[in-house]
PDB file of C-alpha atoms and ligand atoms in Angstrom:
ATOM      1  CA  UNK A   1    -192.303 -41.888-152.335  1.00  0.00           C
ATOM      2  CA  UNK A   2    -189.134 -40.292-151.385  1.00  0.00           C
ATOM      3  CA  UNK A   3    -187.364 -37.428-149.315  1.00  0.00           C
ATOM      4  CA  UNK A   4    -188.201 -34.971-147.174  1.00  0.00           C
ATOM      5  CA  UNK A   5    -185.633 -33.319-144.669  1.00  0.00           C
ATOM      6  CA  UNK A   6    -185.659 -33.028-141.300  1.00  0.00           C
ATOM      7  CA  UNK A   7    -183.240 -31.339-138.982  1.00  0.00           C
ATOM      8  CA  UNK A   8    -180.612 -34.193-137.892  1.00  0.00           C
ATOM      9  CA  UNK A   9    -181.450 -33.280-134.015  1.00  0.00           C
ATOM     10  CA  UNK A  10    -185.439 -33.370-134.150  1.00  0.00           C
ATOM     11  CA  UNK A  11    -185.416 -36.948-135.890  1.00  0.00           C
ATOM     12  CA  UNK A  12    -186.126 -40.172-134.489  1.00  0.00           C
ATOM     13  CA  UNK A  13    -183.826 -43.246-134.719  1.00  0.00           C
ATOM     14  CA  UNK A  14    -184.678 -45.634-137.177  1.00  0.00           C
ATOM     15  CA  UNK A  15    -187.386 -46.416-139.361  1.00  0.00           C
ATOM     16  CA  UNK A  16    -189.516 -48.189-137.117  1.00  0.00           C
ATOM     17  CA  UNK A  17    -190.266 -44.989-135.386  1.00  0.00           C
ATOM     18  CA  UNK A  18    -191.743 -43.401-138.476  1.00  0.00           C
ATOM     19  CA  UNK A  19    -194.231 -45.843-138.540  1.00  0.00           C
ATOM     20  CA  UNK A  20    -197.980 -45.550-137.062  1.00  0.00           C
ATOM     21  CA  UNK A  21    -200.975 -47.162-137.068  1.00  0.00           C
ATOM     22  CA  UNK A  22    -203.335 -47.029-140.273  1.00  0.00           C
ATOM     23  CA  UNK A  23    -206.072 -46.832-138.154  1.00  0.00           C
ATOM     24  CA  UNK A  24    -208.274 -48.419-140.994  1.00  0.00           C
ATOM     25  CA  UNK A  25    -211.733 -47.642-139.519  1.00  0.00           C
ATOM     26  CA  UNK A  26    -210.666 -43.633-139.263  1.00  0.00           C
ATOM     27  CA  UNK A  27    -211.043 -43.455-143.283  1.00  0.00           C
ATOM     28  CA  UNK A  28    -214.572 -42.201-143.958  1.00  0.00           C
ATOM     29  CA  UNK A  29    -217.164 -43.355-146.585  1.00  0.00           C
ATOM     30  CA  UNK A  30    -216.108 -40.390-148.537  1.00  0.00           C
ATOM     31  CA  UNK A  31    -212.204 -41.527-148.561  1.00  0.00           C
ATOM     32  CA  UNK A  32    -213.728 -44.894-149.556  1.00  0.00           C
ATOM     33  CA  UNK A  33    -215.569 -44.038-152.356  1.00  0.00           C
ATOM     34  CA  UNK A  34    -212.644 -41.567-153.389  1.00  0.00           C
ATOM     35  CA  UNK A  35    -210.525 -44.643-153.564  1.00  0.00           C
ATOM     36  CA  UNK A  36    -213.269 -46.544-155.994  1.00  0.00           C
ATOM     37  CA  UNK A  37    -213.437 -43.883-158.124  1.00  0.00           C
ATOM     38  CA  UNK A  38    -209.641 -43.324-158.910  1.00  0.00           C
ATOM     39  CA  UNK A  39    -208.986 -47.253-159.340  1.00  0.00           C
ATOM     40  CA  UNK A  40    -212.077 -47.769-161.505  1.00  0.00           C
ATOM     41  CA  UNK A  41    -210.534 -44.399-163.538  1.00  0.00           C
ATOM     42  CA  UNK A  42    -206.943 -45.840-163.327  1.00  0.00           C
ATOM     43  CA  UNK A  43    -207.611 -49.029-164.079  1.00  0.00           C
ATOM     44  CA  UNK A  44    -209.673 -48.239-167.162  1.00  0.00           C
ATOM     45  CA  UNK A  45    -207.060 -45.903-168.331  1.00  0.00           C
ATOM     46  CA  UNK A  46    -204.553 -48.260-168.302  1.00  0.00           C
ATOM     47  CA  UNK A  47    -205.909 -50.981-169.980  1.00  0.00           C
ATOM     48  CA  UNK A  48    -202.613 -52.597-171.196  1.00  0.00           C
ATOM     49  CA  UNK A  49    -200.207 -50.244-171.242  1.00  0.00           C
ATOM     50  CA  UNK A  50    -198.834 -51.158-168.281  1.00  0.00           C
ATOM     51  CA  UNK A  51    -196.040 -54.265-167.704  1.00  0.00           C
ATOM     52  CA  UNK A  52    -198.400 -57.875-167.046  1.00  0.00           C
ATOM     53  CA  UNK A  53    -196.906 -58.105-163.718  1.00  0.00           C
ATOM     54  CA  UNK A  54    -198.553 -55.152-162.688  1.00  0.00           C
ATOM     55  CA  UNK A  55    -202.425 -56.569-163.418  1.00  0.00           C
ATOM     56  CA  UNK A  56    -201.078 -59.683-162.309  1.00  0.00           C
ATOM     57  CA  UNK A  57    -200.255 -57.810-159.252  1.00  0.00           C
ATOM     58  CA  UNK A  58    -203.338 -56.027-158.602  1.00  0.00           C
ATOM     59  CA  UNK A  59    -205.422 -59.777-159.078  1.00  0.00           C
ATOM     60  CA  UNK A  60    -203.468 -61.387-156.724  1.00  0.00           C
ATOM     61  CA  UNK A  61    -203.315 -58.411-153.685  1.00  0.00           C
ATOM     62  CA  UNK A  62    -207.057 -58.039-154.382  1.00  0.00           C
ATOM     63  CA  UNK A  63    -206.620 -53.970-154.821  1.00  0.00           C
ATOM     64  CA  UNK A  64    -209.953 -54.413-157.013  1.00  0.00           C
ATOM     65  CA  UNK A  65    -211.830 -54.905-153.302  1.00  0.00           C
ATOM     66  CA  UNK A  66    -213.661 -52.080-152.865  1.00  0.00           C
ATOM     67  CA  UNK A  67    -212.677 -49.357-150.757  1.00  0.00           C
ATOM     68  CA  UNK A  68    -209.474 -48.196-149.179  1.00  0.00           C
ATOM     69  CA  UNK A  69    -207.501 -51.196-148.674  1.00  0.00           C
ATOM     70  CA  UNK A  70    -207.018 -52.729-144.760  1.00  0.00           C
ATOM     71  CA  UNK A  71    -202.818 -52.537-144.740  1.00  0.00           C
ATOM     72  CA  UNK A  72    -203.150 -55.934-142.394  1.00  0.00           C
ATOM     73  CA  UNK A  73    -205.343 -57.349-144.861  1.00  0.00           C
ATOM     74  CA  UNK A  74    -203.283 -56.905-147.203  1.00  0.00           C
ATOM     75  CA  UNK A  75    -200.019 -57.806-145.701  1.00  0.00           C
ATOM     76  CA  UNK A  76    -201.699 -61.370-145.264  1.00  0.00           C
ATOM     77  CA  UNK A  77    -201.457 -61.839-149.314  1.00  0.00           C
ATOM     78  CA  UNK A  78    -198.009 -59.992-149.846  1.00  0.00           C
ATOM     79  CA  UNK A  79    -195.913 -61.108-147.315  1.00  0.00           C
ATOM     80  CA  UNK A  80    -196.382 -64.549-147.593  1.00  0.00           C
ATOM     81  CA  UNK A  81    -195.734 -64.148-151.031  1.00  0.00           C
ATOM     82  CA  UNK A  82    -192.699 -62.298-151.454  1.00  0.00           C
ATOM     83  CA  UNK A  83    -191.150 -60.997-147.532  1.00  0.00           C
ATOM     84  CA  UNK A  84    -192.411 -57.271-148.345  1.00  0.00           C
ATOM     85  CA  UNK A  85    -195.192 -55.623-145.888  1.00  0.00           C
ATOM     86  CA  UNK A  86    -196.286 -52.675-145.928  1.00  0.00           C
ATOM     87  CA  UNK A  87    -196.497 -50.412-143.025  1.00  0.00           C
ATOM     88  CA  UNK A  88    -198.482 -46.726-142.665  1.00  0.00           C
ATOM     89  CA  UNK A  89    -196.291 -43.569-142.290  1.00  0.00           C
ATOM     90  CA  UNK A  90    -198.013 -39.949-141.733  1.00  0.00           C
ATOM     91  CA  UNK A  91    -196.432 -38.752-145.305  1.00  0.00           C
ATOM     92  CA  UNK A  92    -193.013 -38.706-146.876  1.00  0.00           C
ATOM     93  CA  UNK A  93    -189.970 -40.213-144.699  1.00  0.00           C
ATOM     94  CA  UNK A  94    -186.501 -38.764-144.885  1.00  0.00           C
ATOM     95  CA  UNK A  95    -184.306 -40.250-148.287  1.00  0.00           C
ATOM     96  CA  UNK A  96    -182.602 -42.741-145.324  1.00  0.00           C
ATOM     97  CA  UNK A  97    -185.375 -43.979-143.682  1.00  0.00           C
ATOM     98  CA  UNK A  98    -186.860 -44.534-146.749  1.00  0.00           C
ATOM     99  CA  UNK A  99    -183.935 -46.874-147.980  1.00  0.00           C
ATOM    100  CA  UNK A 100    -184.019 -48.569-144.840  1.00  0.00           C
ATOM    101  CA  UNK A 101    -187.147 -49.621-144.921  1.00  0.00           C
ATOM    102  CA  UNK A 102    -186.668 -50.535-148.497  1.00  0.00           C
ATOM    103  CA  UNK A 103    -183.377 -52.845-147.702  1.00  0.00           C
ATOM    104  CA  UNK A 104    -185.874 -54.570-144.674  1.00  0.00           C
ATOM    105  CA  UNK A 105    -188.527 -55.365-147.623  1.00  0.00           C
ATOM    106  CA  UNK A 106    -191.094 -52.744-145.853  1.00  0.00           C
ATOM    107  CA  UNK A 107    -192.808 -50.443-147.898  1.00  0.00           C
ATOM    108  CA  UNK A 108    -194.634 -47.231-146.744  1.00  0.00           C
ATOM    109  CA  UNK A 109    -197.587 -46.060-147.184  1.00  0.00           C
ATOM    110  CA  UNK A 110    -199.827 -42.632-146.516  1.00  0.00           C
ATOM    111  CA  UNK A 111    -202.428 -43.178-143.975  1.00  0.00           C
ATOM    112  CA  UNK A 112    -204.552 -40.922-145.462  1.00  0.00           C
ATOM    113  CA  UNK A 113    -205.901 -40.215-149.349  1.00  0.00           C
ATOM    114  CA  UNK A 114    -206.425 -37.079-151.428  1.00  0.00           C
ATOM    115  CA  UNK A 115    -210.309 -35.380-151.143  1.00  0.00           C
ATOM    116  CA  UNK A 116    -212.376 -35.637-153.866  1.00  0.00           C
ATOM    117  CA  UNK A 117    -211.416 -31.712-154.807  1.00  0.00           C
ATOM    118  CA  UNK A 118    -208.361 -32.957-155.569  1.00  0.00           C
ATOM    119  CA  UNK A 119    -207.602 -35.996-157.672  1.00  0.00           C
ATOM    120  CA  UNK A 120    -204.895 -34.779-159.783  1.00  0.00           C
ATOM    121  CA  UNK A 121    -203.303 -32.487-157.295  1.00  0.00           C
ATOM    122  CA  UNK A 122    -201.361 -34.176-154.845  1.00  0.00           C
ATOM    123  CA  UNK A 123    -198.636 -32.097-152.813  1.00  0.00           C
ATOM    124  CA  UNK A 124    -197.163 -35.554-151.390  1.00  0.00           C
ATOM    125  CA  UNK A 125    -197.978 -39.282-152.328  1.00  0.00           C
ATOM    126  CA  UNK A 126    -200.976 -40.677-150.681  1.00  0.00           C
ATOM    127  CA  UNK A 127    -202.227 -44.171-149.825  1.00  0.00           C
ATOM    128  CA  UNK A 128    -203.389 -44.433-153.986  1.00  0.00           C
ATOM    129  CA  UNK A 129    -200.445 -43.507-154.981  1.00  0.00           C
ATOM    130  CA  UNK A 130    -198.341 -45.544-152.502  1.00  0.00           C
ATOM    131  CA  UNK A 131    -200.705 -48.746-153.078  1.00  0.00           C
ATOM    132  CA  UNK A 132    -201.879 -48.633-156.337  1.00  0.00           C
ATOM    133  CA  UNK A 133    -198.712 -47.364-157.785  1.00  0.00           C
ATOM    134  CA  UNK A 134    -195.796 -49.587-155.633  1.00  0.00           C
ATOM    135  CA  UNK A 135    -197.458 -52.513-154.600  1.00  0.00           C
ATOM    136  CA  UNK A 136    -198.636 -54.681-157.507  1.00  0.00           C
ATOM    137  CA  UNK A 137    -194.705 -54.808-158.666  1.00  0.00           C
ATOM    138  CA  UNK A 138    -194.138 -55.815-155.363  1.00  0.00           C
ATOM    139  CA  UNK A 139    -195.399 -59.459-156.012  1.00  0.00           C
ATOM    140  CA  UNK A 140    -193.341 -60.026-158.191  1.00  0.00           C
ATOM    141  CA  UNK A 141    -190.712 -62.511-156.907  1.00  0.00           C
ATOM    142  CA  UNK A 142    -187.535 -60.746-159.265  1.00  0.00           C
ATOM    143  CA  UNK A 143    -188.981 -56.916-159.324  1.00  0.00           C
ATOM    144  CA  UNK A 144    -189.282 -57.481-155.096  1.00  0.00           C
ATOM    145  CA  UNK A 145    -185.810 -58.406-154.959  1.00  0.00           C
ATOM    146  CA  UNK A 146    -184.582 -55.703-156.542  1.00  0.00           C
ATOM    147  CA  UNK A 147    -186.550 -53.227-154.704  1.00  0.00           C
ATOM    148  CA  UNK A 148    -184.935 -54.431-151.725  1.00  0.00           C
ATOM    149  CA  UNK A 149    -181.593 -54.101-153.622  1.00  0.00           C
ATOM    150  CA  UNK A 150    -182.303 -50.442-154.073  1.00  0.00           C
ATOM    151  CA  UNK A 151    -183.014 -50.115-150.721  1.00  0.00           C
ATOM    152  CA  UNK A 152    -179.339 -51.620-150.217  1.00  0.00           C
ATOM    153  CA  UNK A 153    -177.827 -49.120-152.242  1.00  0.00           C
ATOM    154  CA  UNK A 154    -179.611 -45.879-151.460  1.00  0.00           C
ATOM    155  CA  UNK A 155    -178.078 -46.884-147.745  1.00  0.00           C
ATOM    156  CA  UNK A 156    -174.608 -47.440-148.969  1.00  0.00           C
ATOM    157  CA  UNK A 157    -175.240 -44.103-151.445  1.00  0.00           C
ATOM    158  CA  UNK A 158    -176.417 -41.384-148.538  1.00  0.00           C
ATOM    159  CA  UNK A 159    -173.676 -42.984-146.285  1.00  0.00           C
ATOM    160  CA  UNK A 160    -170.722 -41.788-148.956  1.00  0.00           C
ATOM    161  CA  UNK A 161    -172.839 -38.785-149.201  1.00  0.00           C
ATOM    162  CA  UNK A 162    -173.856 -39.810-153.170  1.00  0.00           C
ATOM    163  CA  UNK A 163    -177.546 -39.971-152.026  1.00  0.00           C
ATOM    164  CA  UNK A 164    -178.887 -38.442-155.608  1.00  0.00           C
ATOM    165  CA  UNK A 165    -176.554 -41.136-157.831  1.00  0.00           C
ATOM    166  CA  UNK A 166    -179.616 -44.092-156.119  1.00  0.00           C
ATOM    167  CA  UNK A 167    -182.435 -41.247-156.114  1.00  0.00           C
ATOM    168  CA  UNK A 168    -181.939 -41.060-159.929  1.00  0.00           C
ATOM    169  CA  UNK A 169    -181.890 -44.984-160.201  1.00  0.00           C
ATOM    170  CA  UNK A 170    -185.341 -45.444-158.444  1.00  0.00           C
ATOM    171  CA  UNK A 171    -186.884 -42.422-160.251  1.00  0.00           C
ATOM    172  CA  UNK A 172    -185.665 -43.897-163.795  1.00  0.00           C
ATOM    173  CA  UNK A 173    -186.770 -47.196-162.821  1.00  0.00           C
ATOM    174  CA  UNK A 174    -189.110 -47.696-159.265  1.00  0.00           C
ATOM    175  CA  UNK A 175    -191.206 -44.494-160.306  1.00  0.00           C
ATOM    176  CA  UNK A 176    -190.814 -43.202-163.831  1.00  0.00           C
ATOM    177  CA  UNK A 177    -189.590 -46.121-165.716  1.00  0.00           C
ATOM    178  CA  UNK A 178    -190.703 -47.735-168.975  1.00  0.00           C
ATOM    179  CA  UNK A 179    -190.314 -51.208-170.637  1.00  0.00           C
ATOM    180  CA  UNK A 180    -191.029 -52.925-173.623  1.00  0.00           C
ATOM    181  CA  UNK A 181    -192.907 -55.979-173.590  1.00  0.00           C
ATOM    182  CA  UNK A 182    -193.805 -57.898-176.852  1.00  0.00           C
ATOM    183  CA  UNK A 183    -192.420 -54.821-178.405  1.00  0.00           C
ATOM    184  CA  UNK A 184    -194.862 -52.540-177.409  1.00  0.00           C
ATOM    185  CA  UNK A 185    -193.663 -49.931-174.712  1.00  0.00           C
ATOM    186  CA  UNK A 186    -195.631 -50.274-171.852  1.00  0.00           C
ATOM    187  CA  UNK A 187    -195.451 -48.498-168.018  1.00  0.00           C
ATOM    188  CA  UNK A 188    -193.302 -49.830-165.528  1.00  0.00           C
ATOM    189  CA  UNK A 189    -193.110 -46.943-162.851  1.00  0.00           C
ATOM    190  CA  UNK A 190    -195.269 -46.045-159.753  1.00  0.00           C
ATOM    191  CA  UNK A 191    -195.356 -42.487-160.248  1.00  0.00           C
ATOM    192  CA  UNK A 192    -196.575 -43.309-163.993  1.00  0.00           C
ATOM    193  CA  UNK A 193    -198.962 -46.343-163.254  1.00  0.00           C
ATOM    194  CA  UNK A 194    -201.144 -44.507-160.610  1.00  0.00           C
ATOM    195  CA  UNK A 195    -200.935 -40.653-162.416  1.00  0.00           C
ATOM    196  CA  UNK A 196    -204.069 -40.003-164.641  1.00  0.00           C
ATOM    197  CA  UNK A 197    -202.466 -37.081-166.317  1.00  0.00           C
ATOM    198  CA  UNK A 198    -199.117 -38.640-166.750  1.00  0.00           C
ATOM    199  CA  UNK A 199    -199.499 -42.288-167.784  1.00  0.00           C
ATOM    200  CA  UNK A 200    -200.464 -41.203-171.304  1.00  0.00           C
ATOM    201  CA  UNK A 201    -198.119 -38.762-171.353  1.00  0.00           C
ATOM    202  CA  UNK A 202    -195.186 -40.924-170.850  1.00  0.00           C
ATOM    203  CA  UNK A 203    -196.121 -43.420-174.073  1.00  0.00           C
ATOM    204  CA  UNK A 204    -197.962 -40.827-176.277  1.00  0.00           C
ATOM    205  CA  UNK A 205    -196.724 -37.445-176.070  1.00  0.00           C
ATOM    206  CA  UNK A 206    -194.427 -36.396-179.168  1.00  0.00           C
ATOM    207  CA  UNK A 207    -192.323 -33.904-176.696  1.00  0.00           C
ATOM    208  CA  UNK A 208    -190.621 -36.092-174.675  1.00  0.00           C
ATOM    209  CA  UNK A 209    -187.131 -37.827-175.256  1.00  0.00           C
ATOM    210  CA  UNK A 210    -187.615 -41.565-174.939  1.00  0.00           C
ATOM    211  CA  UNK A 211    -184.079 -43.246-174.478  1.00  0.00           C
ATOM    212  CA  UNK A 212    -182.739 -46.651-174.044  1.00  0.00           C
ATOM    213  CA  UNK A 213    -182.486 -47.440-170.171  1.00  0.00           C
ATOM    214  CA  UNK A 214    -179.131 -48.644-168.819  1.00  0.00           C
ATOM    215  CA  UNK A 215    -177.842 -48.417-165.164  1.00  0.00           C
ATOM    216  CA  UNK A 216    -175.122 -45.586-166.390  1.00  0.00           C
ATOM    217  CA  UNK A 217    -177.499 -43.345-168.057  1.00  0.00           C
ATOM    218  CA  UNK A 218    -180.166 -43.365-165.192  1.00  0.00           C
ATOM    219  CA  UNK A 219    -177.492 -42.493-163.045  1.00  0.00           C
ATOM    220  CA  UNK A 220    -176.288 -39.451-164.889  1.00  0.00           C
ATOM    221  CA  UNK A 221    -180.044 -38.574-165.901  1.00  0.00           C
ATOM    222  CA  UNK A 222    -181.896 -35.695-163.708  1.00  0.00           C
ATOM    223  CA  UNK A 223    -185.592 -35.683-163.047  1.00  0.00           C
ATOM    224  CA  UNK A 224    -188.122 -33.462-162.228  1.00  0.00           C
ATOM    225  CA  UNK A 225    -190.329 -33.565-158.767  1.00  0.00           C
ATOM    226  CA  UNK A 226    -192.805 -31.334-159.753  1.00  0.00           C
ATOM    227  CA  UNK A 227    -193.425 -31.783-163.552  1.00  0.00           C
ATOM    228  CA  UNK A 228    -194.205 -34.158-165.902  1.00  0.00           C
ATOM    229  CA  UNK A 229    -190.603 -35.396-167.066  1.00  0.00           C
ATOM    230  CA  UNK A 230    -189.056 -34.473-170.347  1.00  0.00           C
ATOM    231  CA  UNK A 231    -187.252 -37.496-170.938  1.00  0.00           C
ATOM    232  CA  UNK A 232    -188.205 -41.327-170.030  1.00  0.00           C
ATOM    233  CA  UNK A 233    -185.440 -44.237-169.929  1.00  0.00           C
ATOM    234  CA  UNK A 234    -186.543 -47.257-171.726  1.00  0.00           C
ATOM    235  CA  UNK A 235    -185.759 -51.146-170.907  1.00  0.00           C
ATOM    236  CA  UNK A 236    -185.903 -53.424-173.325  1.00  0.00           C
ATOM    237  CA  UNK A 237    -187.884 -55.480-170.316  1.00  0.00           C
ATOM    238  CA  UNK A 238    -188.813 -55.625-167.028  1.00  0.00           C
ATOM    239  CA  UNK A 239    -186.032 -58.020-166.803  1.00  0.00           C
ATOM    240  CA  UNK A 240    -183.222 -55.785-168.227  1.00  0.00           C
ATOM    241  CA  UNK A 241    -184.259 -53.456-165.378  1.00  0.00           C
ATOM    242  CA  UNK A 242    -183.976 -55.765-162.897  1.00  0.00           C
ATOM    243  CA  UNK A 243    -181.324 -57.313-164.051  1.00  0.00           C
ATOM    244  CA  UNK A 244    -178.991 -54.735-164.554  1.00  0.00           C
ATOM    245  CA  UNK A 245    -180.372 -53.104-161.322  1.00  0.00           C
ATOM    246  CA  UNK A 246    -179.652 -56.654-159.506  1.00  0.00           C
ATOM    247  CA  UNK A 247    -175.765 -56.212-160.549  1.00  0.00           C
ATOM    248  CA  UNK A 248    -175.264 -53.135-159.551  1.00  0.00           C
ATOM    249  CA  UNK A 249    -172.488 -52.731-156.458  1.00  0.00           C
ATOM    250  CA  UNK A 250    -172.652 -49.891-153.917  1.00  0.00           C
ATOM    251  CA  UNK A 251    -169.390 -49.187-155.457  1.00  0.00           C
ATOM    252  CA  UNK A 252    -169.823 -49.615-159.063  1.00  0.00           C
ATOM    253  CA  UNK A 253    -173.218 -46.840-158.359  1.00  0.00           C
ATOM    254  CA  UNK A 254    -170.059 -44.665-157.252  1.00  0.00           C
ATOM    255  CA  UNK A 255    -168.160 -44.927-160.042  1.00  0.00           C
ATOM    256  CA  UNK A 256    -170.615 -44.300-162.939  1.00  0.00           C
TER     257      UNK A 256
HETATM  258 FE1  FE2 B 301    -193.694 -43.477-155.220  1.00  0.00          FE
END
């Protein structure tokens, strides 16, 4: 998830103050069994077109547990495991919080999921989204590091005033990002990995632009908040991504 402004004056300090309790036992059967039915769906539709890491991911955090997942529960798993937590927000956090928490290795996530009218219309990221889509990546030792990273630079970015130079980074890669693995192209973003629609979309669909990722192009490549996108960037692996995402300097993001 990502950006939302708020007037300068009305906002809170830091990032801790955007975060509440999940109250856990507030969710309601219904919520639960919405969150069974759009893993089972996601997880079948899947399959393996998504990066390894990613099922690995979901197997270790235990996201197959039924029901909406406990954020302290899981925190008990993941933080031991790589330094990230998660921590419950009310919905989308201004572009600088959100990079703050990012740089402290704390992800957020909705405290609340879409209603069963609406599975495949969400107005802002929910708990699936946020859980399903961000966290299973976040296991991994390399991919958590360079979340962090991002975190780093979308900091250093908004402070220059260059805040959409790192937006465009994590969209290409964090959210919308694909890889190749074995030399198949597989699903590497969030926003791809928990979007029924979209997932196929992003490997199959014959009118989209699928280009090779590099740090300089996602830079200088828009994306769309509201669509499905008409172009992907393409790693040739998880670790190109994370490698050439590791390297990148606040400044060097500048220049491109
Ligand atoms: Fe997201």
């Amino acid at each position: 998830m990502l950006h939302q402004a708020i007037p300068t004056k009305e906002r809170p300090k830091g990032w801790k103050d955007y975060v509440v309790p999940q109250d856990w036992g507030s969710f309601t059967d219904d919520d639960h069994a919405v969150w069974d039915l759009l893993f089972a769906r996601q997880v079948e539709l899947l399959g393996t077109r998504v990066v390894t890491p990613f099922l690995d991911g979901i197997d270790l955090l235990r996201l197959s547990h039924p029901g909406v997942p406990d954020l302290a529960e899981l925190n008990l798993i993941l933080e031991p495991r790589t330094g990230w937590r998660t921590v419950a927000v009310t919905g989308l956090v201004p572009d600088d919080i959100f990079f703050a928490m990012l740089s402290a290795r704390v992800f957020p996530v909705g405290n609340f999921i879409r209603r069963r009218e609406e599975l495949d219309y969400l107005e802002e990221p929910d708990c699936f989204h946020d859980l399903f889509g961000h966290i299973p990546m976040l296991a991994h030792h390399d991919f958590a590091e360079m979340v962090e990273h991002v975190g780093r630079l979308g900091t250093a970015a908004i402070a220059a005033g260059e805040g959409d130079r790192v937006a465009r980074i994590y969209w290409h890669s964090v959210e919308f990002g694909l890889a190749r693995e074995a030399g198949a192209v597989k699903i590497l973003g969030a926003g791809l990995a928990s979007s029924f629609g979209e997932a196929h979309f992003s490997l199959e669909s014959d009118d989209v632009e699928r280009l090779p990722f590099s740090v300089e192009r996602a830079v200088n490549t828009p994306y769309k908040h509201d669509a499905f996108q008409p172009r992907y960037l393409v790693s040739e692996s998880l670790e190109q991504t994370i490698d050439e995402v590791l390297a990148l300097s606040p400044e060097r993001l500048l220049a491109l």
